[in-house]
């Protein structure tokens, strides 16, 4: 086994799932841009890639801070710290979403088609990204996590109930299996 693989195995973080309190918290701003923040970001990248995700927010791995990472084709890997969505398009788009914290469940969600987001990088430097398509989708989904919001909360009541039922069914199967 190579050193790189050892490292990635060690860095794999546990992902909290629906029902865990931390997913419902409003996360705190990041104030210190130090090596422990960089270490967390690296571990989040590894965890996201291992789980085949395109985005991962800090509360999903147990850290209640305003940070998420993405890995989107044609954009690549990027950490967004203290992100703020400063513009959203009037135009909406509908796309199927899933979440590493709600494995196995997917649903179409309507959101603004494009956004402008401002955030800080691991050194604290401010950057701005104008995003549309999948990137805009992932940014909004991950930003929601920092406010304790999950994609199922964006559905109408009937669909939310269906998702909750499907989740409970899966939970029962997990317990008996
Ligand atoms: Ni998610």
PDB file of C-alpha atoms and ligand atoms in Angstrom:
ATOM      1  CA  UNK A   1       0.000   0.000   0.000  1.00  0.00           C
ATOM      2  CA  UNK A   2       1.359   3.414  -0.941  1.00  0.00           C
ATOM      3  CA  UNK A   3       1.837   6.267   1.491  1.00  0.00           C
ATOM      4  CA  UNK A   4      -0.806   8.286  -0.388  1.00  0.00           C
ATOM      5  CA  UNK A   5      -3.439   5.626   0.085  1.00  0.00           C
ATOM      6  CA  UNK A   6      -2.627   5.283   3.787  1.00  0.00           C
ATOM      7  CA  UNK A   7      -3.062   9.005   4.160  1.00  0.00           C
ATOM      8  CA  UNK A   8      -6.420   9.034   2.389  1.00  0.00           C
ATOM      9  CA  UNK A   9      -7.705   6.175   4.540  1.00  0.00           C
ATOM     10  CA  UNK A  10      -6.626   7.958   7.705  1.00  0.00           C
ATOM     11  CA  UNK A  11      -8.169  11.221   6.565  1.00  0.00           C
ATOM     12  CA  UNK A  12     -11.605   9.769   5.778  1.00  0.00           C
ATOM     13  CA  UNK A  13     -14.113  11.466   8.095  1.00  0.00           C
ATOM     14  CA  UNK A  14     -17.441  10.120   9.357  1.00  0.00           C
ATOM     15  CA  UNK A  15     -20.431  11.680   7.617  1.00  0.00           C
ATOM     16  CA  UNK A  16     -23.368  12.624   9.844  1.00  0.00           C
ATOM     17  CA  UNK A  17     -26.792  11.672   8.529  1.00  0.00           C
ATOM     18  CA  UNK A  18     -30.386  12.903   8.703  1.00  0.00           C
ATOM     19  CA  UNK A  19     -31.507  12.907  12.334  1.00  0.00           C
ATOM     20  CA  UNK A  20     -28.120  14.045  13.679  1.00  0.00           C
ATOM     21  CA  UNK A  21     -28.523  17.380  15.476  1.00  0.00           C
ATOM     22  CA  UNK A  22     -25.441  19.001  13.964  1.00  0.00           C
ATOM     23  CA  UNK A  23     -27.096  19.040  10.530  1.00  0.00           C
ATOM     24  CA  UNK A  24     -29.714  21.436  11.927  1.00  0.00           C
ATOM     25  CA  UNK A  25     -27.324  23.963  13.468  1.00  0.00           C
ATOM     26  CA  UNK A  26     -26.541  27.424  12.216  1.00  0.00           C
ATOM     27  CA  UNK A  27     -22.768  27.252  11.760  1.00  0.00           C
ATOM     28  CA  UNK A  28     -20.322  29.808  13.136  1.00  0.00           C
ATOM     29  CA  UNK A  29     -18.045  32.036  11.041  1.00  0.00           C
ATOM     30  CA  UNK A  30     -14.424  30.911  10.624  1.00  0.00           C
ATOM     31  CA  UNK A  31     -12.116  33.415  12.316  1.00  0.00           C
ATOM     32  CA  UNK A  32      -8.772  31.628  12.341  1.00  0.00           C
ATOM     33  CA  UNK A  33      -7.109  30.604   9.092  1.00  0.00           C
ATOM     34  CA  UNK A  34      -4.476  28.209  10.402  1.00  0.00           C
ATOM     35  CA  UNK A  35      -3.011  24.792   9.609  1.00  0.00           C
ATOM     36  CA  UNK A  36      -5.788  22.950  11.470  1.00  0.00           C
ATOM     37  CA  UNK A  37      -8.290  24.553   9.061  1.00  0.00           C
ATOM     38  CA  UNK A  38      -6.193  23.378   6.083  1.00  0.00           C
ATOM     39  CA  UNK A  39      -5.994  19.881   7.569  1.00  0.00           C
ATOM     40  CA  UNK A  40      -9.781  19.779   7.938  1.00  0.00           C
ATOM     41  CA  UNK A  41     -10.224  20.984   4.335  1.00  0.00           C
ATOM     42  CA  UNK A  42      -7.845  18.266   3.037  1.00  0.00           C
ATOM     43  CA  UNK A  43      -9.737  15.614   5.001  1.00  0.00           C
ATOM     44  CA  UNK A  44     -13.027  16.953   3.613  1.00  0.00           C
ATOM     45  CA  UNK A  45     -11.719  16.727   0.024  1.00  0.00           C
ATOM     46  CA  UNK A  46     -10.679  13.113   0.643  1.00  0.00           C
ATOM     47  CA  UNK A  47     -13.996  12.241   2.258  1.00  0.00           C
ATOM     48  CA  UNK A  48     -15.990  13.877  -0.557  1.00  0.00           C
ATOM     49  CA  UNK A  49     -14.046  12.067  -3.283  1.00  0.00           C
ATOM     50  CA  UNK A  50     -14.235   8.682  -1.488  1.00  0.00           C
ATOM     51  CA  UNK A  51     -17.995   9.139  -1.122  1.00  0.00           C
ATOM     52  CA  UNK A  52     -18.367  10.168  -4.806  1.00  0.00           C
ATOM     53  CA  UNK A  53     -19.791  13.547  -3.786  1.00  0.00           C
ATOM     54  CA  UNK A  54     -19.555  16.852  -5.658  1.00  0.00           C
ATOM     55  CA  UNK A  55     -19.816  18.886  -2.465  1.00  0.00           C
ATOM     56  CA  UNK A  56     -19.422  18.514   1.293  1.00  0.00           C
ATOM     57  CA  UNK A  57     -20.164  20.981   4.094  1.00  0.00           C
ATOM     58  CA  UNK A  58     -18.316  21.110   7.424  1.00  0.00           C
ATOM     59  CA  UNK A  59     -21.371  20.258   9.591  1.00  0.00           C
ATOM     60  CA  UNK A  60     -21.718  16.990   7.636  1.00  0.00           C
ATOM     61  CA  UNK A  61     -18.403  15.894   9.166  1.00  0.00           C
ATOM     62  CA  UNK A  62     -19.169  17.281  12.617  1.00  0.00           C
ATOM     63  CA  UNK A  63     -17.637  20.780  12.404  1.00  0.00           C
ATOM     64  CA  UNK A  64     -20.157  23.575  13.006  1.00  0.00           C
ATOM     65  CA  UNK A  65     -18.258  26.195  10.994  1.00  0.00           C
ATOM     66  CA  UNK A  66     -19.058  28.081   7.792  1.00  0.00           C
ATOM     67  CA  UNK A  67     -17.036  26.049   5.319  1.00  0.00           C
ATOM     68  CA  UNK A  68     -17.814  23.804   2.387  1.00  0.00           C
ATOM     69  CA  UNK A  69     -15.812  22.161  -0.374  1.00  0.00           C
ATOM     70  CA  UNK A  70     -16.849  21.354  -3.938  1.00  0.00           C
ATOM     71  CA  UNK A  71     -15.446  19.212  -6.744  1.00  0.00           C
ATOM     72  CA  UNK A  72     -17.351  20.050  -9.910  1.00  0.00           C
ATOM     73  CA  UNK A  73     -16.286  19.203 -13.512  1.00  0.00           C
ATOM     74  CA  UNK A  74     -14.784  22.210 -15.385  1.00  0.00           C
ATOM     75  CA  UNK A  75     -14.370  24.048 -12.058  1.00  0.00           C
ATOM     76  CA  UNK A  76     -12.396  21.640  -9.923  1.00  0.00           C
ATOM     77  CA  UNK A  77     -11.841  21.482  -6.212  1.00  0.00           C
ATOM     78  CA  UNK A  78     -12.376  24.608  -4.157  1.00  0.00           C
ATOM     79  CA  UNK A  79     -12.963  25.437  -0.497  1.00  0.00           C
ATOM     80  CA  UNK A  80     -15.506  28.184   0.290  1.00  0.00           C
ATOM     81  CA  UNK A  81     -15.035  29.700   3.750  1.00  0.00           C
ATOM     82  CA  UNK A  82     -17.586  32.153   5.223  1.00  0.00           C
ATOM     83  CA  UNK A  83     -19.466  32.108   1.893  1.00  0.00           C
ATOM     84  CA  UNK A  84     -22.139  34.647   1.065  1.00  0.00           C
ATOM     85  CA  UNK A  85     -24.468  34.374  -1.900  1.00  0.00           C
ATOM     86  CA  UNK A  86     -24.584  38.001  -2.984  1.00  0.00           C
ATOM     87  CA  UNK A  87     -26.697  37.590  -6.144  1.00  0.00           C
ATOM     88  CA  UNK A  88     -29.270  35.068  -7.346  1.00  0.00           C
ATOM     89  CA  UNK A  89     -30.897  34.957 -10.782  1.00  0.00           C
ATOM     90  CA  UNK A  90     -34.628  35.451 -11.255  1.00  0.00           C
ATOM     91  CA  UNK A  91     -34.505  32.466 -13.574  1.00  0.00           C
ATOM     92  CA  UNK A  92     -35.047  29.171 -11.745  1.00  0.00           C
ATOM     93  CA  UNK A  93     -33.907  25.705 -12.690  1.00  0.00           C
ATOM     94  CA  UNK A  94     -35.013  22.268 -11.588  1.00  0.00           C
ATOM     95  CA  UNK A  95     -32.391  19.591 -10.995  1.00  0.00           C
ATOM     96  CA  UNK A  96     -32.282  16.297  -9.133  1.00  0.00           C
ATOM     97  CA  UNK A  97     -30.371  16.516  -5.853  1.00  0.00           C
ATOM     98  CA  UNK A  98     -29.015  14.032  -3.398  1.00  0.00           C
ATOM     99  CA  UNK A  99     -26.977  14.488  -0.232  1.00  0.00           C
ATOM    100  CA  UNK A 100     -24.204  12.452   1.396  1.00  0.00           C
ATOM    101  CA  UNK A 101     -26.113  12.960   4.673  1.00  0.00           C
ATOM    102  CA  UNK A 102     -29.305  11.452   3.207  1.00  0.00           C
ATOM    103  CA  UNK A 103     -27.815   8.546   1.238  1.00  0.00           C
ATOM    104  CA  UNK A 104     -30.103   6.793  -1.229  1.00  0.00           C
ATOM    105  CA  UNK A 105     -32.716   9.547  -1.513  1.00  0.00           C
ATOM    106  CA  UNK A 106     -32.974  11.911  -4.480  1.00  0.00           C
ATOM    107  CA  UNK A 107     -35.502  14.521  -5.567  1.00  0.00           C
ATOM    108  CA  UNK A 108     -35.896  17.370  -8.046  1.00  0.00           C
ATOM    109  CA  UNK A 109     -35.377  20.747  -6.354  1.00  0.00           C
ATOM    110  CA  UNK A 110     -36.094  24.184  -7.805  1.00  0.00           C
ATOM    111  CA  UNK A 111     -33.481  26.875  -7.175  1.00  0.00           C
ATOM    112  CA  UNK A 112     -32.117  30.001  -8.867  1.00  0.00           C
ATOM    113  CA  UNK A 113     -30.275  28.975 -12.056  1.00  0.00           C
ATOM    114  CA  UNK A 114     -27.225  31.125 -11.339  1.00  0.00           C
ATOM    115  CA  UNK A 115     -25.605  32.803  -8.351  1.00  0.00           C
ATOM    116  CA  UNK A 116     -22.708  35.031  -7.443  1.00  0.00           C
ATOM    117  CA  UNK A 117     -20.919  33.910  -4.294  1.00  0.00           C
ATOM    118  CA  UNK A 118     -18.204  35.617  -2.314  1.00  0.00           C
ATOM    119  CA  UNK A 119     -16.061  33.590   0.070  1.00  0.00           C
ATOM    120  CA  UNK A 120     -12.605  33.308   1.600  1.00  0.00           C
ATOM    121  CA  UNK A 121      -9.905  30.815   0.642  1.00  0.00           C
ATOM    122  CA  UNK A 122      -7.821  28.849   3.222  1.00  0.00           C
ATOM    123  CA  UNK A 123      -5.512  31.879   3.577  1.00  0.00           C
ATOM    124  CA  UNK A 124      -8.411  34.205   4.317  1.00  0.00           C
ATOM    125  CA  UNK A 125      -8.244  35.873   0.892  1.00  0.00           C
ATOM    126  CA  UNK A 126     -11.641  36.933  -0.482  1.00  0.00           C
ATOM    127  CA  UNK A 127     -12.692  35.639  -3.913  1.00  0.00           C
ATOM    128  CA  UNK A 128     -15.869  35.864  -5.994  1.00  0.00           C
ATOM    129  CA  UNK A 129     -17.366  33.194  -8.251  1.00  0.00           C
ATOM    130  CA  UNK A 130     -20.194  33.603 -10.750  1.00  0.00           C
ATOM    131  CA  UNK A 131     -21.755  30.182 -11.150  1.00  0.00           C
ATOM    132  CA  UNK A 132     -24.452  28.528 -13.190  1.00  0.00           C
ATOM    133  CA  UNK A 133     -25.438  24.935 -14.012  1.00  0.00           C
ATOM    134  CA  UNK A 134     -24.194  22.222 -11.658  1.00  0.00           C
ATOM    135  CA  UNK A 135     -21.790  24.549  -9.831  1.00  0.00           C
ATOM    136  CA  UNK A 136     -24.585  26.995  -8.909  1.00  0.00           C
ATOM    137  CA  UNK A 137     -26.648  24.044  -7.739  1.00  0.00           C
ATOM    138  CA  UNK A 138     -23.876  22.615  -5.534  1.00  0.00           C
ATOM    139  CA  UNK A 139     -22.978  26.015  -4.048  1.00  0.00           C
ATOM    140  CA  UNK A 140     -26.600  26.647  -3.005  1.00  0.00           C
ATOM    141  CA  UNK A 141     -27.053  23.128  -1.613  1.00  0.00           C
ATOM    142  CA  UNK A 142     -23.837  23.342   0.431  1.00  0.00           C
ATOM    143  CA  UNK A 143     -24.525  26.899   1.584  1.00  0.00           C
ATOM    144  CA  UNK A 144     -27.899  25.697   2.903  1.00  0.00           C
ATOM    145  CA  UNK A 145     -26.058  23.140   5.075  1.00  0.00           C
ATOM    146  CA  UNK A 146     -24.315  26.027   6.899  1.00  0.00           C
ATOM    147  CA  UNK A 147     -27.757  27.290   7.952  1.00  0.00           C
ATOM    148  CA  UNK A 148     -29.042  23.879   9.028  1.00  0.00           C
ATOM    149  CA  UNK A 149     -31.133  23.486   5.865  1.00  0.00           C
ATOM    150  CA  UNK A 150     -31.322  20.232   3.864  1.00  0.00           C
ATOM    151  CA  UNK A 151     -32.543  19.813   0.291  1.00  0.00           C
ATOM    152  CA  UNK A 152     -35.649  17.947   1.481  1.00  0.00           C
ATOM    153  CA  UNK A 153     -36.713  21.129   3.327  1.00  0.00           C
ATOM    154  CA  UNK A 154     -37.035  22.790  -0.090  1.00  0.00           C
ATOM    155  CA  UNK A 155     -39.817  20.380  -1.166  1.00  0.00           C
ATOM    156  CA  UNK A 156     -43.539  20.872  -0.589  1.00  0.00           C
ATOM    157  CA  UNK A 157     -45.080  19.265   2.517  1.00  0.00           C
ATOM    158  CA  UNK A 158     -46.416  16.192   0.714  1.00  0.00           C
ATOM    159  CA  UNK A 159     -43.048  15.428  -0.869  1.00  0.00           C
ATOM    160  CA  UNK A 160     -41.258  16.081   2.441  1.00  0.00           C
ATOM    161  CA  UNK A 161     -43.449  13.493   4.141  1.00  0.00           C
ATOM    162  CA  UNK A 162     -42.718  10.979   1.388  1.00  0.00           C
ATOM    163  CA  UNK A 163     -38.986  11.535   1.836  1.00  0.00           C
ATOM    164  CA  UNK A 164     -39.238  11.140   5.636  1.00  0.00           C
ATOM    165  CA  UNK A 165     -41.137   7.882   5.205  1.00  0.00           C
ATOM    166  CA  UNK A 166     -38.600   6.590   2.682  1.00  0.00           C
ATOM    167  CA  UNK A 167     -35.794   7.529   5.086  1.00  0.00           C
ATOM    168  CA  UNK A 168     -37.428   5.730   8.032  1.00  0.00           C
ATOM    169  CA  UNK A 169     -37.922   2.639   5.874  1.00  0.00           C
ATOM    170  CA  UNK A 170     -34.232   2.696   4.999  1.00  0.00           C
ATOM    171  CA  UNK A 171     -33.286   3.222   8.668  1.00  0.00           C
ATOM    172  CA  UNK A 172     -35.276   0.142   9.667  1.00  0.00           C
ATOM    173  CA  UNK A 173     -33.575  -1.866   6.942  1.00  0.00           C
ATOM    174  CA  UNK A 174     -30.179  -0.619   8.168  1.00  0.00           C
ATOM    175  CA  UNK A 175     -30.991  -1.744  11.737  1.00  0.00           C
ATOM    176  CA  UNK A 176     -32.244  -5.182  10.792  1.00  0.00           C
ATOM    177  CA  UNK A 177     -29.569  -5.698   8.138  1.00  0.00           C
TER     178      UNK A 177
HETATM  179 NI1  LIG B   1     -25.874  17.781   1.244  1.00  0.00          NI
END
